[in-house]
Amino acid sequence: MPYVPTKEILDDANKKYYGVGAFNINNLEFLQAIIEAAEEENSPVIIETSEGAIKYAGKGNIERGVRFFYELVKNYGDHSKVPVSLHLDHGKDFAKIVACIKGGYGSVMIDASDQPFEGNLNATKKIVEIAHAVGIGVEAELGTLKGIEDNVAAAESVLVNTDEAREFVEKTGVDFLAPAIGTSHGAFKFKGAAKLDFDRLKKVKEENGIPLVLHGASSVPPEQIELANQYGADIKGAKGVPFETLEESVKYGINKVNTDTDLRITFIAAVRKFLKETPGAIDPRKVFDPAIDAMKEIIKARMKCLGSSNKA
Ligand code: G3H
Ligand code: 13P
Ligand code: ZN
């Protein structure tokens, strides 16, 4: 299977009611884990990079960062047994979004969700015009997610307004929509039970019909938190979206399931364990290998949960 446009992957998922994992990467090792997992599960997969990841890869040179990820993912995709696409996650900066469109990404997200409705609509419309001219799909977000990341910060979440969603999709022509329904980025998503607003989700799906995206979808596996803490981390009160809640989200219309934190935690836990147990280690490949294997298992479990296994 070749490297494909994201729309191809998500249109199939939308038609057949399953979810596809969109996994964030910053480096080669995360990509290796994702591609191997996808091949073993015979699952389509979306690789995504934030603006921060592009900056990191290019050491501040955006074109270089875009080229790095495009060439890496295109090469892996073209030689893999499953459909693989590359997506820009949380694009905020016009020039960077355009650099990804020009640079071969299979889709981009314009995240102007921190702006008032009209501002979000106009910014999204502009990117849709540019991206559609070259056949690239666009994701946008309505409502805001709580959480602090490199480039994504909001103190409180504001859930999607379903009337606005209808107007937004109609006027922008956006391909995929991320409605805020109660998740947040990072490892600390819920104080009590994990509760999402499925009524809003169902309404957005019924009224718009396009592929929907769940941000902040990591499950934050307790055993990975425990392992990290056992080997020197200090992560307390972490809680993610349980698998049953992900399954329900997919049933009500989510097709793209964004996952970053789970791989970060799993990677760090495995690296901490290896370094503690192998004080003489100096070969980075030996340090990263167990982390790749551990991430692979986490990814495979998510693919099974979302229903994308054997859909390639
Ligand atoms: O939702 C954001 C992703 O987790 C990426 O985070 O900006 O720290 O790369 P980042
Ligand atoms: P998590 O922090 O739950 O992994 O969310 C990732 C995400 O939404 C990337 O856009
Ligand atoms: Zn996100």
XYZ file of C-alpha atoms and ligand atoms in Angstrom:
333
model
C 0.000 0.000 0.000
C 1.281 3.458 -0.763
C 1.390 6.661 1.206
C -2.177 7.946 0.781
C -4.190 11.132 1.371
C -5.819 11.155 4.830
C -9.237 11.638 3.243
C -9.009 8.216 1.633
C -8.447 6.592 5.047
C -11.116 8.582 6.880
C -13.799 8.311 4.197
C -13.569 4.527 4.438
C -13.697 4.662 8.245
C -16.738 6.947 8.077
C -18.532 4.687 5.620
C -17.840 1.541 7.658
C -18.166 3.030 11.192
C -14.704 2.438 12.597
C -12.020 4.639 14.132
C -8.441 5.132 12.958
C -5.615 6.010 15.327
C -3.775 9.246 14.548
C -0.487 9.011 16.407
C 1.851 11.958 17.050
C 5.536 11.493 16.325
C 8.664 13.528 17.036
C 11.298 11.072 15.876
C 12.076 7.856 14.027
C 11.419 5.465 16.910
C 7.756 6.432 17.293
C 7.235 5.960 13.552
C 8.856 2.518 13.640
C 6.519 1.422 16.444
C 3.431 2.769 14.656
C 4.189 1.245 11.247
C 5.074 -2.159 12.686
C 1.913 -2.161 14.799
C -0.223 -1.159 11.796
C 1.278 -3.901 9.646
C 0.779 -6.550 12.324
C -2.826 -5.425 12.812
C -3.396 -4.944 9.082
C -4.743 -1.503 9.963
C -4.727 1.853 8.162
C -2.939 4.521 10.179
C -2.486 8.287 10.339
C 0.830 9.747 11.453
C 0.654 13.302 12.736
C 3.156 15.972 13.691
C 2.493 19.155 15.636
C 4.077 22.475 14.685
C 6.340 21.878 17.688
C 7.457 18.521 16.296
C 8.296 20.131 12.939
C 10.287 22.848 14.687
C 12.134 20.191 16.709
C 12.952 18.032 13.680
C 14.207 21.005 11.660
C 15.941 22.572 14.657
C 13.891 25.679 14.015
C 13.984 25.463 10.197
C 10.345 24.753 9.259
C 10.982 23.688 5.639
C 13.632 21.272 6.843
C 11.301 19.836 9.501
C 8.449 19.404 7.004
C 10.784 17.746 4.503
C 12.156 15.431 7.182
C 8.737 14.127 8.210
C 7.332 13.970 4.678
C 10.262 12.001 3.301
C 10.360 9.675 6.284
C 6.630 8.916 6.362
C 6.264 8.790 2.552
C 9.116 6.308 2.361
C 7.742 4.108 5.136
C 4.222 4.383 3.698
C 5.193 3.492 0.145
C 6.983 0.380 1.358
C 4.426 -0.744 3.907
C 1.556 -3.227 3.618
C -1.063 -0.796 4.934
C -2.346 2.687 4.003
C -0.340 5.385 5.791
C -0.974 9.132 5.735
C 0.707 12.200 7.229
C -1.264 14.972 8.928
C -0.401 18.352 10.475
C -1.841 18.446 13.998
C -3.080 21.745 15.530
C -1.812 24.033 12.768
C -1.997 27.578 14.129
C 0.371 29.466 11.894
C -0.700 30.217 8.304
C 2.835 29.959 6.857
C 3.489 26.627 8.573
C 0.182 25.160 7.402
C 0.949 26.219 3.832
C 4.464 24.752 4.149
C 2.887 21.376 5.019
C 0.398 21.577 2.135
C 3.243 22.393 -0.282
C 5.533 19.876 1.372
C 3.414 16.785 0.635
C 1.399 16.263 3.829
C -1.774 14.223 3.243
C -3.934 16.612 5.292
C -3.658 19.575 7.646
C -5.486 20.827 10.703
C -6.211 24.519 11.055
C -6.820 25.072 14.743
C -8.341 28.505 15.196
C -10.634 27.202 17.947
C -9.308 29.807 20.375
C -10.787 32.543 18.169
C -14.432 33.670 18.216
C -16.684 31.672 15.860
C -16.392 34.077 12.893
C -12.596 34.208 13.155
C -12.352 30.418 13.290
C -14.711 30.141 10.312
C -12.799 32.653 8.171
C -9.370 31.206 8.976
C -10.609 27.686 8.218
C -12.254 28.760 4.957
C -9.007 30.292 3.751
C -7.018 27.105 4.436
C -9.732 24.926 2.863
C -9.490 26.958 -0.365
C -5.722 26.518 -0.543
C -5.698 22.846 0.459
C -8.580 21.788 -1.774
C -6.894 23.390 -4.770
C -4.269 20.641 -4.485
C -6.606 17.884 -3.247
C -5.591 17.958 0.434
C -8.144 17.426 3.225
C -8.571 19.859 6.121
C -9.505 19.324 9.773
C -10.807 22.084 12.054
C -11.895 22.259 15.688
C -14.994 23.716 17.306
C -15.119 24.369 21.016
C -11.904 24.200 23.028
C -10.090 21.493 24.945
C -8.612 22.045 28.356
C -4.900 21.318 28.695
C -1.442 22.715 28.205
C 0.892 21.485 25.493
C 3.712 23.205 23.611
C 1.331 24.928 21.348
C -2.125 24.194 22.699
C -3.198 25.926 25.879
C -6.622 26.544 27.421
C -7.628 26.773 31.063
C -11.203 25.495 30.668
C -12.958 23.462 28.025
C -15.890 24.845 26.024
C -17.996 22.141 24.406
C -19.034 22.349 20.765
C -22.235 24.240 19.901
C -24.107 21.954 17.485
C -25.845 24.785 15.589
C -22.491 26.443 15.042
C -21.087 23.121 13.847
C -23.709 22.911 11.099
C -23.070 26.455 9.906
C -19.292 25.958 10.159
C -19.199 22.780 8.068
C -21.542 24.216 5.465
C -19.710 27.527 5.076
C -16.106 26.278 5.269
C -16.390 22.994 3.344
C -14.036 21.457 5.913
C -13.429 17.705 5.476
C -13.034 16.535 9.093
C -14.326 18.181 12.258
C -13.052 17.897 15.836
C -15.969 18.763 18.128
C -14.992 19.401 21.765
C -17.041 16.911 23.806
C -15.185 16.863 27.124
C -11.688 15.438 26.542
C -8.489 17.345 27.180
C -4.859 17.044 26.144
C -2.221 15.452 28.328
C -2.213 12.863 31.125
C -4.714 14.479 33.515
C -8.075 14.423 31.782
C -10.659 13.688 34.453
C -10.888 14.196 38.204
C -13.816 11.781 38.584
C -15.414 9.460 36.025
C -14.516 9.902 32.360
C -17.656 11.506 30.995
C -18.043 12.729 27.427
C -21.032 14.529 25.901
C -22.273 11.841 23.518
C -25.545 13.679 22.822
C -23.597 16.508 21.234
C -21.433 14.043 19.352
C -24.448 12.176 17.929
C -26.089 15.447 16.869
C -22.951 16.739 15.124
C -22.632 13.422 13.284
C -26.293 13.238 12.278
C -26.343 16.808 11.029
C -23.018 16.834 9.164
C -22.110 13.269 8.256
C -18.382 13.976 7.796
C -15.551 12.103 9.596
C -15.217 13.373 13.183
C -12.066 13.608 15.265
C -11.502 12.993 18.976
C -8.592 15.007 20.378
C -7.176 14.258 23.789
C -8.072 10.593 23.323
C -5.169 8.916 25.151
C -6.183 6.257 27.651
C -3.186 6.893 29.954
C -2.674 3.191 30.831
C -2.299 2.879 34.632
C 0.337 0.138 34.272
C 2.548 2.469 32.226
C 2.179 5.238 34.815
C 3.038 2.738 37.527
C 6.085 1.513 35.611
C 7.327 5.063 35.027
C 6.840 5.902 38.720
C 8.556 2.683 39.773
C 11.627 3.801 37.841
C 11.846 7.348 39.127
C 9.042 9.350 37.530
C 6.648 11.327 39.702
C 3.308 11.307 37.892
C 0.292 11.481 40.190
C -3.440 11.542 39.473
C -3.108 10.774 35.758
C -6.314 9.590 34.077
C -7.293 9.064 30.447
C -10.198 7.981 28.257
C -11.014 4.308 28.973
C -11.309 1.868 26.068
C -15.088 1.452 26.603
C -15.503 5.215 26.196
C -13.409 5.159 23.015
C -15.573 2.327 21.665
C -18.703 4.362 22.383
C -17.201 7.443 20.753
C -16.535 5.440 17.599
C -20.075 4.058 17.667
C -21.453 7.611 17.718
C -19.342 8.910 14.861
C -15.685 9.454 15.778
C -13.347 8.244 13.009
C -9.961 9.796 13.856
C -8.620 9.201 17.347
C -5.682 11.437 18.315
C -3.075 9.846 20.558
C 0.141 11.399 21.764
C 0.355 11.133 25.566
C 0.047 7.307 25.673
C 3.118 6.889 23.479
C 5.070 9.530 25.389
C 4.385 7.843 28.740
C 5.135 4.371 27.396
C 8.377 5.534 25.780
C 9.573 7.288 28.933
C 8.652 4.367 31.207
C 10.591 1.889 29.044
C 13.630 4.162 28.733
C 13.699 4.803 32.486
C 13.468 1.066 33.198
C 16.219 0.169 30.742
C 18.639 2.843 31.952
C 18.094 1.960 35.602
C 18.590 -1.755 34.954
C 21.498 -1.289 32.532
C 23.808 1.334 34.026
C 26.564 0.493 31.547
C 24.384 1.234 28.470
C 25.867 3.682 25.998
C 24.252 2.551 22.724
C 21.039 4.576 22.112
C 19.659 1.792 19.901
C 19.706 -0.584 22.849
C 17.956 2.028 24.974
C 15.219 2.693 22.413
C 14.497 -0.877 21.296
C 12.436 -1.877 24.372
C 10.594 1.457 24.129
C 9.673 0.753 20.477
C 8.363 -2.698 21.427
C 6.354 -1.319 24.347
C 4.797 1.448 22.208
C 3.944 -1.112 19.548
C 1.833 -3.110 22.005
C -0.025 0.015 23.156
C -0.756 0.972 19.534
C -1.960 -2.512 18.584
C -4.361 -2.572 21.536
C -5.779 0.782 20.438
C -6.233 -0.380 16.844
C -8.212 -3.399 18.058
C -10.322 -1.170 20.310
C -11.106 1.328 17.523
C -12.013 -1.399 15.036
C -9.352 -0.536 12.453
C -7.612 -3.929 12.655
C -7.990 -5.869 9.393
C -9.439 -2.835 7.579
C -6.332 -2.149 5.461
O -2.327 18.023 20.928
C -1.146 18.251 20.887
C -0.155 17.183 20.766
O -0.122 16.377 21.907
C 1.193 17.733 20.376
O 1.825 18.358 21.418
O 2.748 20.557 20.668
O 3.803 19.238 22.545
O 4.032 18.479 20.170
P 3.198 19.225 21.175
P -3.524 13.140 24.079
O -2.800 14.152 24.896
O -4.726 12.611 24.808
O -2.665 12.044 23.573
O -4.132 13.904 22.795
C -3.375 14.058 21.638
C -4.004 14.993 20.671
O -5.146 15.381 20.750
C -3.158 15.426 19.560
O -3.808 16.355 18.753
Zn -5.189 17.596 19.882
